[in-house]
Amino acid sequence: MKRVKQKQPVPNWRFYFVVALLVALPVALVSRMASLQVLNGDRGVEFLQKQGNARAVRVMAVNATRGMITDRNGQPLAVSTPVVSLWADPATLREEDLASLAKALHQSEAALRKRLAAYAGKRFMYLARRLPPARAAQVSELRIKGVHEQREYQRFYPAGAYAAQLVGIVNVDDEGISGLELAYDDWLRGAPGKRKVVISGKLDKRGRRVNEVVSVIGELAPVQPGKDLRLSIDLRLQYVQYRELARAVRETGASSGSAVTLDVDTGEVLAVNSYPSFNPNNRRSISKHLKAGDTRNRVFTDVLEPGSTVKTLSVAAALESGQYTIDSVIDTAPGEIVVAGKRIADPRNYGELSLARVLAKSSQVGTARLALDLGVDPIWEMFNRFGLGQSTGSGFPGERAGALRVKDKWYLTEQVTLAYGYGLTATPLQLARAYAAIAKDGELMPVSLLAHRDDVEVHGEQIIDKAIASDLRKALASVVKGDGTATRAAVPGFAVGGKTGTARKLGKTGYRDDSHFALFAGLAPIDNPKIVTVVLIDDPQGEEYGGGAVAAPVFSRIAAGVLPLLSVPFDDRALLAAAGDAQLGEAM
């Protein structure tokens, strides 16, 4: 008979040890609580609070609102609207949540998994940036563990393409990257704050923790909102100028166009445009426009040889020399001149011309004879005094200075061609500033892209005598009358003046005969100028490509739209002249 082994009884010491352990743990906890709350007093309470806070209290960053950009009348050009960015902790996202998360984000599950794989081992990954709050709420309502919200702001540009190149844009982190958004980024952005908050520790229906802010304990660092920026431009004028510039570029088949209008009295930029432009609210298209150069504000960044527009300054040098008056006569016969083997010619033989008529007919021969008589120094010095080849100090990012060469020795051909606008480069803004000085009795004003306060008086530098400036304005008035080169610049109801320019563009092998810049610099009204507008059309196509045929009509339409908006009264004499021309046309 087999013997059955009997189980050995559990030693009593093991039983008593387990019982003692079960009794000791609660006693230890109670003792610790008593020690903290009773024996240690305040230190105990502080310890418990710290432990509780570690589980429920958080320090939250509070984003600052970027300052608003407005035109001079308070019309918004750039504003910040609340948006929500969603981010995830890849380490805590669960496999079973990925399909529903991808669907809520309007992404494919495969694309989401690929991004998560790229962020493996990291604790932060953006799921979507700058969503409308309602759409972000659709994702947050899923209560997916590891998905979090981040409150931000998105920049919106109400003026769209009309002011895009001037105002500029911000990147996805709300940092200025172009235009005045970049130039005044520190002013606009402000500083984020810090806030201590209580986070809810409750669980949802699926047993997941819901990290919601249930109360604010206090502000650790106050938010410093960005400051607003009031620009000098008038959005109404900006629109008129953009419309006419766009029309001209399309109608002439040009590659681009630029225009700038200055307030003669203050030097403020009232309107500044380049075309083509871009829609700053369409983020997806910006890279395409960046490659095409549409984001560039050519008024500030593009330099060119200004051609005949600087003949006005050459005449100013002649008047200042004391050898000439505005009525002094220069013989341009037989319509051409040879300088150091280079033939310089007018379209036809103009014969004897006064200095005023040299400008009205834009005579190359007359300007060349003037340059040979004066020498290069007075002309160069006058160009330099008017700010050509120098930055205007506008503060616009990427503004170029151009070049006005300093030479010890000038060849005769260089001396002559400089006088009619070759051998130097300038921006359209520099030309506008120079003509504004003529309009303001010879006072060169600082250029401003910000609106001046009403109680601030701005002064410039007197660079030519008032009488010389007055003579130049009379000569510029003749350019748009009779047989002048810019009759298409005339503005019904207003007496205006200005100067045309047609400059050949440089190619790989020298100056091209088939590619030009068409320019016009205009003053309005001519008797008491309020505005100066410079128009540049780059490479117009067709038989008519000159400044008088292409750029002058753009000035006419801009001035006709802008002057009434500035409450400039009509000129009775100009109205009568316009009526007389109309009657003459009907009779013919």
Coordinates of C-alpha atoms in Angstrom, one line a residue:
M1 CA 0.0 0.0 0.0
K2 CA 1.3 3.3 -1.2
R3 CA 1.9 6.1 1.3
V4 CA 0.4 9.5 0.5
K5 CA 2.5 12.5 1.3
Q6 CA 0.8 15.0 3.5
K7 CA 1.1 18.8 2.8
Q8 CA 3.4 20.6 5.2
P9 CA 1.5 23.3 7.2
V10 CA 2.4 26.9 6.4
P11 CA 4.7 28.2 9.1
N12 CA 3.0 30.5 11.5
W13 CA 5.6 33.3 11.1
R14 CA 4.6 33.8 7.4
F15 CA 1.0 34.3 8.3
Y16 CA 1.8 36.7 11.1
F17 CA 4.2 38.7 8.8
V18 CA 1.4 39.2 6.2
V19 CA -1.0 40.3 8.8
A20 CA 1.5 42.7 10.3
L21 CA 2.2 44.2 6.9
L22 CA -1.5 44.8 6.2
V23 CA -1.8 46.6 9.5
A24 CA 1.4 48.6 9.3
L25 CA 0.8 50.2 5.9
P26 CA -2.5 52.1 6.9
V27 CA -0.9 53.0 10.3
A28 CA 2.1 54.5 8.5
L29 CA -0.1 56.5 6.1
V30 CA -2.2 57.8 9.0
S31 CA 1.0 58.6 11.0
R32 CA 2.5 60.5 8.0
M33 CA -0.7 62.5 7.6
A34 CA -0.8 63.3 11.2
S35 CA 2.9 64.3 11.1
L36 CA 2.3 66.6 8.2
Q37 CA -1.0 68.1 9.3
V38 CA -0.5 68.3 13.1
L39 CA 3.1 67.8 14.2
N40 CA 4.8 69.8 11.3
G41 CA 2.1 72.4 11.0
D42 CA 2.7 74.7 8.0
R43 CA 5.5 72.6 6.6
G44 CA 3.1 69.7 6.3
V45 CA 0.4 71.6 4.6
E46 CA 3.0 73.1 2.2
F47 CA 4.2 69.6 1.4
L48 CA 0.7 68.4 0.6
Q49 CA 0.0 71.4 -1.5
K50 CA 3.1 70.9 -3.5
Q51 CA 2.2 67.3 -4.2
G52 CA -1.3 68.3 -5.2
N53 CA -0.1 71.1 -7.4
A54 CA 2.4 68.8 -9.2
R55 CA -0.6 66.8 -10.3
A56 CA -3.1 69.6 -11.0
V57 CA -1.4 73.0 -11.4
R58 CA 0.4 74.0 -14.6
V59 CA 2.2 77.1 -15.9
M60 CA 0.6 78.0 -19.2
A61 CA 2.1 80.4 -21.8
V62 CA -0.3 83.1 -23.0
N63 CA 0.4 84.3 -26.6
A64 CA 0.5 88.1 -27.2
T65 CA -1.7 89.5 -29.8
R66 CA 0.3 91.1 -32.7
G67 CA -0.4 94.8 -33.2
M68 CA -2.7 95.9 -35.9
I69 CA -1.4 97.8 -39.0
T70 CA -3.7 100.5 -40.4
D71 CA -3.6 103.2 -43.0
R72 CA -3.5 106.8 -42.0
N73 CA -7.3 106.9 -41.6
G74 CA -7.4 103.9 -39.3
Q75 CA -8.5 101.4 -42.0
P76 CA -7.1 97.9 -41.1
L77 CA -4.3 96.6 -43.3
A78 CA -3.2 93.7 -41.0
V79 CA -5.2 92.2 -38.1
S80 CA -4.8 89.1 -35.9
T81 CA -7.7 86.7 -35.5
P82 CA -7.8 83.8 -32.9
V83 CA -7.0 80.3 -34.2
V84 CA -6.0 77.0 -32.7
S85 CA -3.0 74.8 -33.4
L86 CA -3.2 71.1 -32.5
W87 CA -0.1 69.2 -31.3
A88 CA 0.5 65.7 -30.1
D89 CA 2.9 63.8 -27.9
P90 CA 3.8 60.9 -30.2
A91 CA 4.8 58.7 -27.2
T92 CA 1.3 58.8 -25.7
L93 CA -0.8 58.5 -28.8
R94 CA -2.6 55.1 -28.9
E95 CA -2.8 52.9 -32.0
E96 CA -6.6 52.5 -31.8
D97 CA -7.0 56.4 -32.0
L98 CA -5.1 57.0 -35.2
A99 CA -7.8 56.3 -37.6
S100 CA -10.3 58.6 -36.0
L101 CA -7.7 61.3 -35.5
A102 CA -6.6 61.2 -39.1
K103 CA -10.2 61.5 -40.2
A104 CA -10.9 64.5 -37.9
L105 CA -7.7 66.2 -39.3
H106 CA -8.8 65.6 -42.9
Q107 CA -5.6 63.6 -43.5
S108 CA -5.0 60.0 -44.6
E109 CA -4.1 57.6 -41.9
A110 CA -1.0 56.5 -43.8
A111 CA 0.2 60.1 -43.9
L112 CA -0.4 60.6 -40.2
R113 CA 1.5 57.3 -39.4
K114 CA 4.4 58.4 -41.6
R115 CA 4.7 61.7 -39.8
L116 CA 4.5 60.0 -36.4
A117 CA 7.3 57.6 -37.5
A118 CA 9.5 60.6 -38.3
Y119 CA 8.9 62.0 -34.8
A120 CA 9.5 58.7 -33.0
G121 CA 11.1 59.3 -29.7
K122 CA 10.1 62.9 -29.5
R123 CA 7.4 64.4 -27.3
F124 CA 6.1 67.2 -29.5
M125 CA 4.7 67.2 -33.0
Y126 CA 2.3 69.7 -34.7
L127 CA -0.8 67.9 -36.1
A128 CA -2.3 71.1 -37.7
R129 CA -1.5 74.8 -37.5
R130 CA -3.9 77.7 -37.3
L131 CA -7.3 76.0 -37.6
P132 CA -10.5 77.9 -37.1
P133 CA -11.6 77.3 -33.5
A134 CA -14.8 75.5 -34.6
R135 CA -12.8 73.0 -36.7
A136 CA -10.2 72.5 -33.9
A137 CA -13.0 71.8 -31.5
Q138 CA -14.2 68.9 -33.7
V139 CA -10.8 67.2 -33.1
S140 CA -10.6 68.1 -29.4
E141 CA -14.1 66.7 -28.7
L142 CA -12.7 63.2 -29.5
R143 CA -10.7 63.4 -26.3
I144 CA -7.8 61.5 -27.8
K145 CA -5.0 61.0 -25.3
G146 CA -1.8 62.8 -26.3
V147 CA -3.6 65.5 -28.4
H148 CA -3.5 69.0 -27.2
E149 CA -4.6 72.5 -28.2
Q150 CA -2.5 75.6 -28.5
R151 CA -4.2 79.0 -28.8
E152 CA -2.6 81.3 -31.4
Y153 CA -3.4 84.1 -33.7
Q154 CA -3.5 84.2 -37.5
R155 CA -2.7 87.3 -39.6
F156 CA -5.4 88.5 -41.9
Y157 CA -4.9 91.2 -44.6
P158 CA -8.1 93.0 -45.5
A159 CA -6.6 95.0 -48.3
G160 CA -5.3 91.9 -50.0
A161 CA -3.1 92.5 -53.1
Y162 CA -3.5 96.3 -53.0
A163 CA -1.1 96.7 -50.1
A164 CA 0.6 93.3 -49.9
Q165 CA 4.1 94.2 -50.9
L166 CA 4.2 97.2 -48.6
V167 CA 2.6 95.6 -45.5
G168 CA 4.4 92.3 -46.0
I169 CA 3.5 89.0 -44.4
V170 CA 4.3 86.9 -41.3
N171 CA 5.3 83.3 -41.1
V172 CA 3.5 80.5 -39.4
D173 CA 5.0 81.5 -36.0
D174 CA 3.6 85.1 -36.4
E175 CA 7.0 86.6 -37.1
G176 CA 7.3 89.3 -39.8
I177 CA 9.3 88.0 -42.8
S178 CA 8.7 90.8 -45.4
G179 CA 7.6 94.4 -45.8
L180 CA 6.7 96.5 -42.8
E181 CA 5.7 93.4 -40.9
L182 CA 9.4 92.6 -40.9
A183 CA 10.7 96.2 -40.5
Y184 CA 8.6 96.8 -37.4
D185 CA 8.4 93.2 -36.1
D186 CA 9.6 94.0 -32.6
W187 CA 7.1 96.8 -32.3
L188 CA 4.2 94.7 -33.5
R189 CA 4.8 91.4 -31.8
G190 CA 4.7 92.2 -28.1
A191 CA 5.7 89.6 -25.5
P192 CA 3.9 86.5 -24.3
G193 CA 2.8 86.1 -20.7
K194 CA 2.7 83.2 -18.2
R195 CA -0.4 82.1 -16.2
K196 CA -0.7 79.5 -13.4
V197 CA -3.8 77.4 -13.9
V198 CA -5.6 74.4 -12.4
I199 CA -6.0 71.4 -14.8
S200 CA -9.0 69.1 -14.4
G201 CA -8.1 65.6 -13.5
K202 CA -11.4 64.0 -14.4
L203 CA -11.8 61.1 -16.7
D204 CA -14.1 60.9 -19.7
K205 CA -16.5 58.0 -20.5
R206 CA -13.7 56.0 -22.0
G207 CA -11.5 56.4 -18.9
R208 CA -9.1 58.9 -20.4
R209 CA -7.8 62.0 -18.5
V210 CA -9.3 65.3 -19.7
N211 CA -6.7 68.1 -19.3
E212 CA -9.0 71.1 -19.2
V213 CA -8.3 74.4 -17.5
V214 CA -10.9 74.7 -14.7
S215 CA -9.6 77.9 -13.0
V216 CA -6.8 80.5 -13.2
I217 CA -4.7 80.8 -10.0
G218 CA -2.9 84.0 -11.1
E219 CA -0.7 85.8 -13.6
L220 CA 3.0 85.1 -13.3
A221 CA 4.0 87.4 -16.1
P222 CA 1.5 89.8 -17.8
V223 CA 0.9 89.6 -21.6
Q224 CA 2.4 92.6 -23.4
P225 CA 0.2 93.0 -26.5
G226 CA 1.9 94.2 -29.7
K227 CA 1.6 97.9 -30.5
D228 CA -0.4 99.1 -33.5
L229 CA 1.3 100.7 -36.5
R230 CA -0.3 103.6 -38.4
L231 CA 1.1 103.9 -41.9
S232 CA 1.2 107.0 -44.1
I233 CA -0.7 105.5 -47.0
D234 CA -4.3 106.3 -47.7
L235 CA -6.1 103.0 -48.7
R236 CA -8.4 104.9 -51.1
L237 CA -5.4 106.3 -53.0
Q238 CA -3.7 103.0 -52.8
Y239 CA -6.6 101.3 -54.6
V240 CA -6.8 104.0 -57.3
Q241 CA -3.1 103.8 -58.0
Y242 CA -3.1 99.9 -58.0
R243 CA -6.1 99.8 -60.4
E244 CA -4.5 102.2 -62.9
L245 CA -1.1 100.5 -62.7
A246 CA -2.6 97.1 -63.3
R247 CA -4.6 98.4 -66.2
A248 CA -1.5 99.8 -67.8
V249 CA 0.6 96.7 -67.4
R250 CA -2.1 94.5 -68.9
E251 CA -2.9 96.9 -71.8
T252 CA 0.7 97.4 -72.8
G253 CA 1.9 93.8 -72.3
A254 CA 4.6 95.1 -69.9
S255 CA 6.4 92.7 -67.6
S256 CA 5.7 94.9 -64.5
G257 CA 4.9 98.4 -63.3
S258 CA 5.5 100.5 -60.2
A259 CA 4.0 103.8 -58.9
V260 CA 4.5 105.9 -55.9
T261 CA 2.7 109.1 -54.7
L262 CA 4.2 111.4 -52.1
D263 CA 2.7 114.2 -50.0
V264 CA 4.7 117.2 -51.1
D265 CA 4.3 119.0 -47.8
T266 CA 5.3 116.2 -45.4
G267 CA 7.2 113.6 -47.5
E268 CA 4.7 110.9 -46.5
V269 CA 4.1 108.1 -48.9
L270 CA 0.4 108.3 -49.7
A271 CA 0.4 105.3 -52.1
V272 CA 3.0 102.8 -53.3
N273 CA 2.3 99.9 -55.6
S274 CA 4.0 97.3 -57.8
Y275 CA 2.2 95.1 -60.2
P276 CA 1.8 92.1 -60.5
S277 CA 1.1 91.7 -56.8
F278 CA -0.1 88.7 -54.7
N279 CA -2.9 87.7 -52.3
P280 CA -1.2 87.5 -48.8
N281 CA -4.2 85.6 -47.4
N282 CA -3.6 82.7 -49.8
R283 CA -0.6 81.0 -48.1
R284 CA -0.4 78.2 -50.7
S285 CA 0.3 80.6 -53.6
I286 CA 3.0 82.7 -51.9
S287 CA 5.9 80.5 -52.9
K288 CA 4.9 80.8 -56.5
H289 CA 4.7 84.6 -56.4
L290 CA 8.0 84.7 -54.5
K291 CA 9.7 82.9 -57.4
A292 CA 8.1 85.3 -59.9
G293 CA 9.2 88.4 -57.9
D294 CA 5.6 89.5 -57.3
T295 CA 6.2 89.9 -53.5
R296 CA 8.9 92.5 -54.2
N297 CA 8.0 96.2 -53.9
R298 CA 9.9 97.5 -56.9
V299 CA 9.5 101.1 -55.9
F300 CA 12.1 100.5 -53.2
T301 CA 14.1 97.5 -54.4
D302 CA 14.6 98.0 -58.2
V303 CA 17.1 100.4 -59.6
L304 CA 17.2 101.7 -63.2
E305 CA 18.9 104.3 -65.3
P306 CA 16.3 107.1 -65.0
G307 CA 16.7 108.5 -68.5
S308 CA 15.3 111.9 -69.4
T309 CA 13.5 112.4 -66.1
V310 CA 16.8 113.8 -64.7
K311 CA 17.1 116.4 -67.5
T312 CA 15.1 118.6 -65.1
L313 CA 18.0 118.4 -62.6
S314 CA 20.5 119.2 -65.3
V315 CA 18.6 122.3 -66.2
A316 CA 18.6 123.1 -62.4
A317 CA 22.4 123.0 -62.5
A318 CA 22.4 125.3 -65.5
L319 CA 20.1 127.8 -63.7
E320 CA 22.2 127.7 -60.5
S321 CA 25.4 128.4 -62.5
G322 CA 24.2 131.9 -63.3
Q323 CA 25.1 131.4 -67.0
Y324 CA 21.5 130.6 -67.9
T325 CA 17.9 131.6 -67.3
I326 CA 14.9 129.5 -68.0
D327 CA 14.5 131.5 -71.2
S328 CA 18.1 131.2 -72.4
V329 CA 18.3 129.8 -75.9
I330 CA 20.3 126.8 -77.1
D331 CA 20.7 126.1 -80.7
T332 CA 20.0 122.4 -81.4
A333 CA 20.4 122.6 -85.2
P334 CA 20.8 120.5 -87.2
G335 CA 19.1 118.1 -84.8
E336 CA 22.2 116.1 -84.0
I337 CA 25.6 116.4 -82.4
V338 CA 28.7 114.2 -82.4
V339 CA 30.6 113.9 -79.2
A340 CA 33.9 111.9 -79.2
G341 CA 32.7 109.9 -82.2
K342 CA 29.2 109.2 -80.6
R343 CA 26.2 110.6 -82.5
I344 CA 23.5 112.1 -80.3
A345 CA 20.3 113.0 -82.1
D346 CA 16.7 114.4 -81.6
P347 CA 13.7 112.9 -83.4
R348 CA 14.0 116.0 -85.7
N349 CA 15.7 119.3 -85.9
Y350 CA 14.1 121.6 -83.3
G351 CA 16.4 124.5 -84.0
E352 CA 16.7 127.1 -81.3
L353 CA 15.1 126.1 -78.0
S354 CA 14.8 127.9 -74.6
L355 CA 15.8 125.9 -71.6
A356 CA 12.1 125.4 -70.8
R357 CA 11.6 124.1 -74.4
V358 CA 14.5 121.8 -74.0
L359 CA 12.5 120.1 -71.3
A360 CA 9.2 120.3 -73.1
K361 CA 10.7 118.6 -76.2
S362 CA 13.1 116.4 -74.1
S363 CA 15.9 117.4 -76.5
Q364 CA 19.0 115.2 -76.3
V365 CA 21.0 117.7 -78.3
G366 CA 20.0 120.6 -76.1
T367 CA 20.9 118.7 -73.0
A368 CA 24.2 117.5 -74.5
R369 CA 25.2 121.1 -75.4
L370 CA 24.3 122.2 -71.9
A371 CA 26.4 119.4 -70.3
L372 CA 29.4 120.2 -72.5
D373 CA 29.2 123.9 -71.5
L374 CA 28.7 123.3 -67.8
G375 CA 31.1 120.4 -67.3
V376 CA 30.3 117.3 -65.3
D377 CA 30.8 118.6 -61.8
P378 CA 27.8 120.9 -61.4
I379 CA 25.5 118.2 -62.9
W380 CA 26.9 115.5 -60.7
E381 CA 26.7 117.7 -57.6
M382 CA 23.1 118.6 -58.4
F383 CA 22.1 114.9 -58.8
N384 CA 23.9 114.1 -55.5
R385 CA 22.1 117.0 -53.7
F386 CA 18.7 115.7 -54.9
G387 CA 19.5 112.3 -53.4
L388 CA 20.0 110.2 -56.5
G389 CA 22.1 107.1 -55.9
Q390 CA 21.3 107.3 -52.1
S391 CA 18.9 105.5 -49.9
T392 CA 15.9 107.6 -49.0
G393 CA 16.0 106.3 -45.4
S394 CA 12.4 105.0 -45.7
G395 CA 13.2 102.0 -43.5
F396 CA 11.7 99.6 -46.0
P397 CA 13.5 96.2 -45.9
G398 CA 15.7 95.7 -49.0
E399 CA 15.6 99.4 -50.1
R400 CA 18.4 99.9 -52.6
A401 CA 20.5 103.0 -53.0
G402 CA 21.4 102.8 -56.6
A403 CA 24.7 104.4 -57.8
L404 CA 26.0 107.8 -58.7
R405 CA 29.6 107.1 -59.5
V406 CA 32.4 109.2 -58.2
K407 CA 35.2 109.5 -60.8
D408 CA 38.4 111.4 -61.1
K409 CA 38.2 111.5 -64.8
W410 CA 35.0 111.6 -67.0
Y411 CA 35.1 111.0 -70.7
L412 CA 33.1 113.5 -72.8
T413 CA 30.5 110.9 -73.7
E414 CA 30.0 110.0 -70.0
Q415 CA 29.7 113.7 -69.1
V416 CA 26.9 114.1 -71.8
T417 CA 25.0 110.9 -71.2
L418 CA 25.0 111.5 -67.4
A419 CA 23.1 114.7 -68.1
Y420 CA 20.3 112.9 -69.7
G421 CA 20.1 109.9 -67.4
Y422 CA 22.6 107.2 -68.3
G423 CA 25.5 106.1 -66.2
L424 CA 23.7 106.3 -62.9
T425 CA 20.9 104.2 -61.2
A426 CA 18.1 105.2 -58.9
T427 CA 14.9 103.9 -57.6
P428 CA 11.4 105.2 -58.5
L429 CA 11.2 106.5 -54.8
Q430 CA 14.4 108.5 -55.3
L431 CA 12.9 110.2 -58.4
A432 CA 9.6 110.9 -56.5
R433 CA 11.5 112.5 -53.7
A434 CA 13.6 114.6 -56.1
Y435 CA 10.5 115.9 -57.9
A436 CA 8.8 116.6 -54.5
A437 CA 11.7 118.9 -53.7
I438 CA 11.0 120.9 -56.8
A439 CA 7.3 120.9 -55.9
K440 CA 8.2 122.2 -52.4
D441 CA 10.2 125.2 -53.5
G442 CA 13.5 123.4 -53.4
E443 CA 13.1 121.7 -50.0
L444 CA 14.2 118.0 -49.9
M445 CA 11.9 116.3 -47.4
P446 CA 12.6 113.0 -45.5
V447 CA 10.5 110.1 -46.8
S448 CA 8.1 108.5 -44.3
L449 CA 6.1 105.3 -44.4
L450 CA 4.5 106.1 -41.1
A451 CA 1.8 108.8 -40.6
H452 CA 3.0 111.9 -38.9
R453 CA 1.2 113.2 -35.9
D454 CA -0.8 116.4 -36.5
D455 CA 1.2 118.2 -33.8
V456 CA 4.6 117.3 -35.4
E457 CA 6.1 119.7 -37.9
V458 CA 8.5 118.2 -40.4
H459 CA 11.3 120.1 -42.0
G460 CA 13.6 119.2 -44.9
E461 CA 16.8 120.5 -46.4
Q462 CA 16.8 123.5 -48.7
I463 CA 18.8 122.3 -51.7
I464 CA 18.1 124.8 -54.4
D465 CA 16.8 128.4 -54.5
K466 CA 13.0 128.9 -54.4
A467 CA 13.2 130.9 -57.6
I468 CA 15.0 128.0 -59.4
A469 CA 12.3 125.6 -58.2
S470 CA 9.6 128.0 -59.5
D471 CA 11.2 128.2 -62.9
L472 CA 11.5 124.4 -63.1
R473 CA 7.8 124.0 -62.3
K474 CA 6.9 126.5 -65.1
A475 CA 9.0 124.4 -67.5
L476 CA 7.4 121.2 -66.4
A477 CA 4.0 122.7 -67.0
S478 CA 4.9 123.2 -70.6
V479 CA 5.8 119.5 -71.0
V480 CA 2.1 118.5 -70.8
K481 CA 0.8 121.3 -73.1
G482 CA 0.8 122.0 -76.8
D483 CA 3.6 120.1 -78.5
G484 CA 5.2 118.8 -75.3
T485 CA 6.2 115.2 -74.9
A486 CA 3.5 114.4 -72.2
T487 CA 0.2 115.9 -73.4
R488 CA -1.4 112.6 -72.4
A489 CA -0.5 113.4 -68.8
A490 CA -3.0 116.3 -68.7
V491 CA -5.7 116.0 -66.0
P492 CA -9.2 117.4 -66.7
G493 CA -9.9 120.2 -64.3
F494 CA -6.3 120.5 -62.9
A495 CA -3.2 122.2 -64.2
V496 CA -0.3 119.7 -63.9
G497 CA 3.3 119.3 -64.9
G498 CA 5.9 116.7 -65.2
K499 CA 8.7 115.0 -67.2
T500 CA 8.8 112.0 -69.4
G501 CA 11.6 109.4 -69.5
T502 CA 12.3 106.5 -71.9
A503 CA 15.4 104.5 -71.0
R504 CA 16.8 101.6 -72.9
K505 CA 17.4 98.5 -70.8
L506 CA 20.8 96.8 -70.6
G507 CA 21.2 93.4 -72.1
K508 CA 24.0 90.9 -72.1
T509 CA 25.8 92.7 -75.0
G510 CA 24.8 96.3 -74.2
Y511 CA 21.8 98.5 -74.5
R512 CA 18.8 96.9 -76.2
D513 CA 16.7 98.7 -78.9
D514 CA 13.7 96.5 -78.2
S515 CA 13.3 96.8 -74.4
H516 CA 12.7 100.0 -72.5
F517 CA 11.6 101.6 -69.2
A518 CA 8.8 104.1 -69.7
L519 CA 8.7 106.7 -67.0
F520 CA 6.8 109.8 -65.9
A521 CA 7.3 112.1 -62.9
G522 CA 4.3 114.4 -62.3
L523 CA 3.3 117.2 -60.0
A524 CA -0.3 118.2 -59.3
P525 CA -1.6 120.8 -59.2
I526 CA 1.4 122.6 -60.8
D527 CA 0.7 126.0 -59.2
N528 CA 0.5 124.7 -55.6
P529 CA 1.6 121.1 -55.7
K530 CA 0.0 118.7 -53.2
I531 CA 1.3 115.4 -54.7
V532 CA 4.1 114.0 -56.8
T533 CA 3.6 110.7 -58.6
V534 CA 6.2 108.7 -60.4
V535 CA 5.1 105.9 -62.7
L536 CA 7.4 103.3 -64.2
I537 CA 6.3 100.7 -66.8
D538 CA 8.8 98.0 -67.4
D539 CA 9.2 96.7 -70.9
P540 CA 6.0 97.8 -72.6
Q541 CA 5.3 96.0 -75.9
G542 CA 4.0 97.5 -79.2
E543 CA 4.9 100.4 -81.3
E544 CA 4.4 103.0 -78.5
Y545 CA 6.8 102.4 -75.6
G546 CA 7.9 105.8 -74.5
G547 CA 7.2 107.6 -71.3
G548 CA 4.9 110.1 -72.9
A549 CA 2.8 107.4 -74.6
V550 CA 2.8 104.7 -71.8
A551 CA 3.5 106.2 -68.4
A552 CA 2.0 109.7 -68.8
P553 CA -1.6 108.5 -69.2
V554 CA -1.2 106.4 -66.0
F555 CA -0.2 109.5 -64.1
S556 CA -3.2 111.3 -65.6
R557 CA -5.7 108.7 -64.4
I558 CA -4.1 108.4 -61.0
A559 CA -4.1 112.1 -60.4
A560 CA -7.7 112.4 -61.7
G561 CA -8.8 109.8 -59.1
V562 CA -6.5 111.0 -56.2
L563 CA -6.9 114.8 -56.2
P564 CA -10.6 114.9 -55.5
L565 CA -10.1 112.3 -52.7
L566 CA -7.6 114.8 -51.1
S567 CA -10.2 117.6 -51.5
V568 CA -8.0 119.5 -53.9
P569 CA -10.2 122.1 -55.6
F570 CA -10.6 122.2 -59.4
D571 CA -8.6 124.8 -61.3
D572 CA -11.0 127.2 -63.1
R573 CA -8.5 127.9 -65.8
A574 CA -7.9 124.2 -66.4
L575 CA -11.6 123.6 -66.6
L576 CA -12.0 126.4 -69.2
A577 CA -9.1 125.1 -71.2
A578 CA -10.5 121.6 -71.2
A579 CA -13.9 122.9 -72.3
G580 CA -12.3 124.9 -75.1
D581 CA -10.4 121.8 -76.3
A582 CA -13.6 119.8 -76.3
Q583 CA -15.5 122.5 -78.3
L584 CA -12.6 122.7 -80.8
G585 CA -12.7 119.0 -81.2
E586 CA -16.4 119.0 -82.0
A587 CA -15.9 121.8 -84.5
M588 CA -13.2 119.9 -86.3

